[in-house]
mmCIF file of C-alpha atoms in Angstrom:
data_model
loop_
_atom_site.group_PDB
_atom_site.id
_atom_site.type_symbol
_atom_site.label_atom_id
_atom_site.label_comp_id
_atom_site.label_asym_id
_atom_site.label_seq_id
_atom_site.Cartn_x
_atom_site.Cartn_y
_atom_site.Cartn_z
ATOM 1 C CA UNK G 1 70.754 77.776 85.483
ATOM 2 C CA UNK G 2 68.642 80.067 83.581
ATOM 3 C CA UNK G 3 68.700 80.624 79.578
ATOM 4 C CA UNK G 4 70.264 84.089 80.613
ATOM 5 C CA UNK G 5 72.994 83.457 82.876
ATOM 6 C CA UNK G 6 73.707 80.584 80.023
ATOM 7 C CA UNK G 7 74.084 83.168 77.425
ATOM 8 C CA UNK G 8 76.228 85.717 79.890
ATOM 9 C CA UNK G 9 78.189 82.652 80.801
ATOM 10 C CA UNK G 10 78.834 81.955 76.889
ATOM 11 C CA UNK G 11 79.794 85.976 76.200
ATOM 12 C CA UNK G 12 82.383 86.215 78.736
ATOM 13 C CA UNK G 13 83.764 82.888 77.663
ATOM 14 C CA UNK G 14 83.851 83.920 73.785
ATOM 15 C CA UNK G 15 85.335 87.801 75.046
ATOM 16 C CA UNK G 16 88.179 85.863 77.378
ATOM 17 C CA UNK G 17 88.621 83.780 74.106
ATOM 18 C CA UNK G 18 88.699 86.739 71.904
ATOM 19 C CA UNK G 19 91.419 88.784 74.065
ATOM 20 C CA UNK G 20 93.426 85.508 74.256
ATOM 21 C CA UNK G 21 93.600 84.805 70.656
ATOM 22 C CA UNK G 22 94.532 88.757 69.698
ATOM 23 C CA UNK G 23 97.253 88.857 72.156
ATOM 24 C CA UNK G 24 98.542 85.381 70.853
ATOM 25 C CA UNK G 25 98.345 86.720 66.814
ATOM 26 C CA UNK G 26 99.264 90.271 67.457
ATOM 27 C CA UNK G 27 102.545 90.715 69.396
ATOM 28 C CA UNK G 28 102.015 94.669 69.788
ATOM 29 C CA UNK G 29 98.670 93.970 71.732
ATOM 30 C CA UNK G 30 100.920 92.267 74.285
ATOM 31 C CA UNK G 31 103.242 94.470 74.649
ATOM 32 C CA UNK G 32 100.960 97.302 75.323
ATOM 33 C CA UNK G 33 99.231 95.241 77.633
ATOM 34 C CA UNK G 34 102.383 94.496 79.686
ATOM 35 C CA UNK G 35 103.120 98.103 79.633
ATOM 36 C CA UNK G 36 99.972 99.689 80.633
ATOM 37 C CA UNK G 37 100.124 97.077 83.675
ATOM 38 C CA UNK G 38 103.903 98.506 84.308
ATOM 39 C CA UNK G 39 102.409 101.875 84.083
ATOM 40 C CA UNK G 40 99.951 101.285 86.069
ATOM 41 C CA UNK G 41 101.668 99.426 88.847
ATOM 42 C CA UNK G 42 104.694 101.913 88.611
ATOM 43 C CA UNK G 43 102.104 104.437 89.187
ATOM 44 C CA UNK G 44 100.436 103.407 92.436
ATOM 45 C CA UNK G 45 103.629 102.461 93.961
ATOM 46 C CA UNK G 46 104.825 106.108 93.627
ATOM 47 C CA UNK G 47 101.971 107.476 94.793
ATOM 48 C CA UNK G 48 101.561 105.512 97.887
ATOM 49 C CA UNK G 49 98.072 105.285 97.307
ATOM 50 C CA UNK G 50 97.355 107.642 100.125
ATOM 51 C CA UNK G 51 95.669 105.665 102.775
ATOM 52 C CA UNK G 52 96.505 105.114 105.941
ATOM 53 C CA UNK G 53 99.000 107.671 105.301
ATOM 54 C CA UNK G 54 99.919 110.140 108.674
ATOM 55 C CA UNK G 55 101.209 113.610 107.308
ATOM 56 C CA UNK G 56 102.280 116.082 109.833
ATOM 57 C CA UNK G 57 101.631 119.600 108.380
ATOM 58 C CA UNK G 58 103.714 121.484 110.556
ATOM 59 C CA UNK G 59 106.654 123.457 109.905
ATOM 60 C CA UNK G 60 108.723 124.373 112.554
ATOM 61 C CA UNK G 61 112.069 125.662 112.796
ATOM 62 C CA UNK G 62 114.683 126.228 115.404
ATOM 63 C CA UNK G 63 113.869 128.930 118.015
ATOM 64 C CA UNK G 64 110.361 129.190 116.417
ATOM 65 C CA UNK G 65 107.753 129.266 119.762
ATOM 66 C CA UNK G 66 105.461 126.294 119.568
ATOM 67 C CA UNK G 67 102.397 124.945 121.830
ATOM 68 C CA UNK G 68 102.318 121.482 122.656
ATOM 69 C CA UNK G 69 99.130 119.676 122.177
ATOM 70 C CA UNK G 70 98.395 116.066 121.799
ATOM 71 C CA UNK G 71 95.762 115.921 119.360
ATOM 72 C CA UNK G 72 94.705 112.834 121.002
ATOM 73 C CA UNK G 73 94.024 114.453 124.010
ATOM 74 C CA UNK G 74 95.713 114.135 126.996
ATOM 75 C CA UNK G 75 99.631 115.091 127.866
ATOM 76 C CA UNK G 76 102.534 115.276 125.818
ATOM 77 C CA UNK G 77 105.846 113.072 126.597
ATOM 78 C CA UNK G 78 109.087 114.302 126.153
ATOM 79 C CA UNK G 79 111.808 111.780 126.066
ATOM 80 C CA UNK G 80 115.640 112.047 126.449
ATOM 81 C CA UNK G 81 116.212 110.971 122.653
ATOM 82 C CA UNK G 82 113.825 111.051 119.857
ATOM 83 C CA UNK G 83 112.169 107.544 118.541
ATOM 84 C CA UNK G 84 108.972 105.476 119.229
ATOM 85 C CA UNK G 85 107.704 106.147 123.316
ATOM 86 C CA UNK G 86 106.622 103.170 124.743
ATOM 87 C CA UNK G 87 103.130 102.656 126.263
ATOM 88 C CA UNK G 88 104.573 100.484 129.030
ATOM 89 C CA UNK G 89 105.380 101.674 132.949
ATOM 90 C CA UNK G 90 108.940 99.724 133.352
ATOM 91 C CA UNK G 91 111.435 101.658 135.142
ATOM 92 C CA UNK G 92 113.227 101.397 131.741
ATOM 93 C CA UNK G 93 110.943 103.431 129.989
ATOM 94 C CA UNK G 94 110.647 105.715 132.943
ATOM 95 C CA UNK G 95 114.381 106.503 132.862
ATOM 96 C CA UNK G 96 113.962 108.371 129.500
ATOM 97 C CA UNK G 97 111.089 110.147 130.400
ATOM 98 C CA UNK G 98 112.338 113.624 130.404
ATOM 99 C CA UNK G 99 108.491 115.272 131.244
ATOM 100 C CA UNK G 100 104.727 114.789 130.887
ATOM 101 C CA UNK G 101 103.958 118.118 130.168
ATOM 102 C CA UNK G 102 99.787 118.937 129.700
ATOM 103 C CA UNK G 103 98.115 120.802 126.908
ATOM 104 C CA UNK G 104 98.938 124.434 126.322
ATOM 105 C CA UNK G 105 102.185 124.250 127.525
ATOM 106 C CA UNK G 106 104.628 126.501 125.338
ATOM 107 C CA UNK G 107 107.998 126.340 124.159
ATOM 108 C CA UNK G 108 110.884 126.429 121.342
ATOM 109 C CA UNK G 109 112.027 124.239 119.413
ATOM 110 C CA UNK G 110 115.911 123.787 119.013
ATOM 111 C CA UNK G 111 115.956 120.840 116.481
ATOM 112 C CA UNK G 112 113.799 118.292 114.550
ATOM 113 C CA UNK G 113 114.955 115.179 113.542
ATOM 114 C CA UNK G 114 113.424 111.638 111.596
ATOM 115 C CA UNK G 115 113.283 108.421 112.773
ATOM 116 C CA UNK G 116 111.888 105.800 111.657
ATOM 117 C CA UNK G 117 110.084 107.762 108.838
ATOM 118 C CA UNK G 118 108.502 109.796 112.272
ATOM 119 C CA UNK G 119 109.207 113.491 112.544
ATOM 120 C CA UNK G 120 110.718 114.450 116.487
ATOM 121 C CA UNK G 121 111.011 117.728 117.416
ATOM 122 C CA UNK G 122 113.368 118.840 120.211
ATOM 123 C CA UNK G 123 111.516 121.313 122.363
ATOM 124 C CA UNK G 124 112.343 123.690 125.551
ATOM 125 C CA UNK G 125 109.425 123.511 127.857
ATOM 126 C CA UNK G 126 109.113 127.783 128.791
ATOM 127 C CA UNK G 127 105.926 127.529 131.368
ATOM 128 C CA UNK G 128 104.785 125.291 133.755
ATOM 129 C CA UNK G 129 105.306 122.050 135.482
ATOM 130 C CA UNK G 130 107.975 121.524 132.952
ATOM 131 C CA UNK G 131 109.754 124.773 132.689
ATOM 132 C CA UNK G 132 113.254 124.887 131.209
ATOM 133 C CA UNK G 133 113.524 120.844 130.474
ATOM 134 C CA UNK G 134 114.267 120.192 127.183
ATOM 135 C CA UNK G 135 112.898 116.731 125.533
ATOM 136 C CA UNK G 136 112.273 115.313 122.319
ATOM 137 C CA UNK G 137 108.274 114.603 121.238
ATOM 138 C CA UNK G 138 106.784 113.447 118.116
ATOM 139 C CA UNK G 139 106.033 116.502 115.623
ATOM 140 C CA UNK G 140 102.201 115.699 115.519
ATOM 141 C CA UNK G 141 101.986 117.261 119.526
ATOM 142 C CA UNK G 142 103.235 120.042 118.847
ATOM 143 C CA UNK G 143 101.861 123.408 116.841
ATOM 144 C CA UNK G 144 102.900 127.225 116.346
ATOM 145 C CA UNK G 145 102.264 129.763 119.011
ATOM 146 C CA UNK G 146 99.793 132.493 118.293
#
């Protein structure tokens, strides 16, 4: 170890003491130390810190004409009762498919509902393959007509 890193080893060690023996003579030090850390951690919990965070913009309302579009590409399921759509191809799953309905497609929505924290939207399908089927689909497929 160099004379340096002996001497920055030495100054942290003496600070760390410092703080230690200030919080142990002066009460009030410790207290505001415990409550900036309650602040603090209040504070991020409340806030959700933000990442990894989905937020779905769009405000729809019933009989408002909408466009579905999976912004992941591809088709848009609607289901015979809102909640998580499985990925799987069991006849299970297939039974509450209500309609795979492509990109573009329009139609209205009659309700919107949360599960699971995830926003559903209960749509009638007005054009194409799907036309007058009603299904639910997750909020983030769908967006206002123009």
């Amino acid at each position: 170890m160099s004379e340096n890193e002996n001497n920055a080893g030495a100054a942290a060690g003496n600070a760390v003491q410092n703080v230690i023996n200030t919080l142990k003579t002066n009460p009030k030090a410790l207290y505001a130390l415990i409550g900036a850390i309650a602040v603090g951690s209040l504070t991020m919990a409340l806030t959700g810190g933000g990442s990894g965070k989905v937020e779905v913009k769009t405000a729809v309302s019933s009989g408002q004409a909408v466009v579905l579009e999976n912004p992941n590409g591809g088709l848009s399921h609607l289901t015979m009762a809102p909640g998580l759509m499985s990925a799987s191809d069991s006849e299970e799953d297939k039974d509450q498919d209500v309609c795979t309905a492509p990109a573009g497609t329009r139609g209205v929505v009659e309700e919107e509902q949360v599960v699971g924290l995830l926003p559903f939207v209960k749509v009638k399908i007005t054009d194409g393959n799907c036309q007058g089927k009603t299904g639910w689909t997750s909020k983030i497929n769908i967006k206002g007509a123009q």
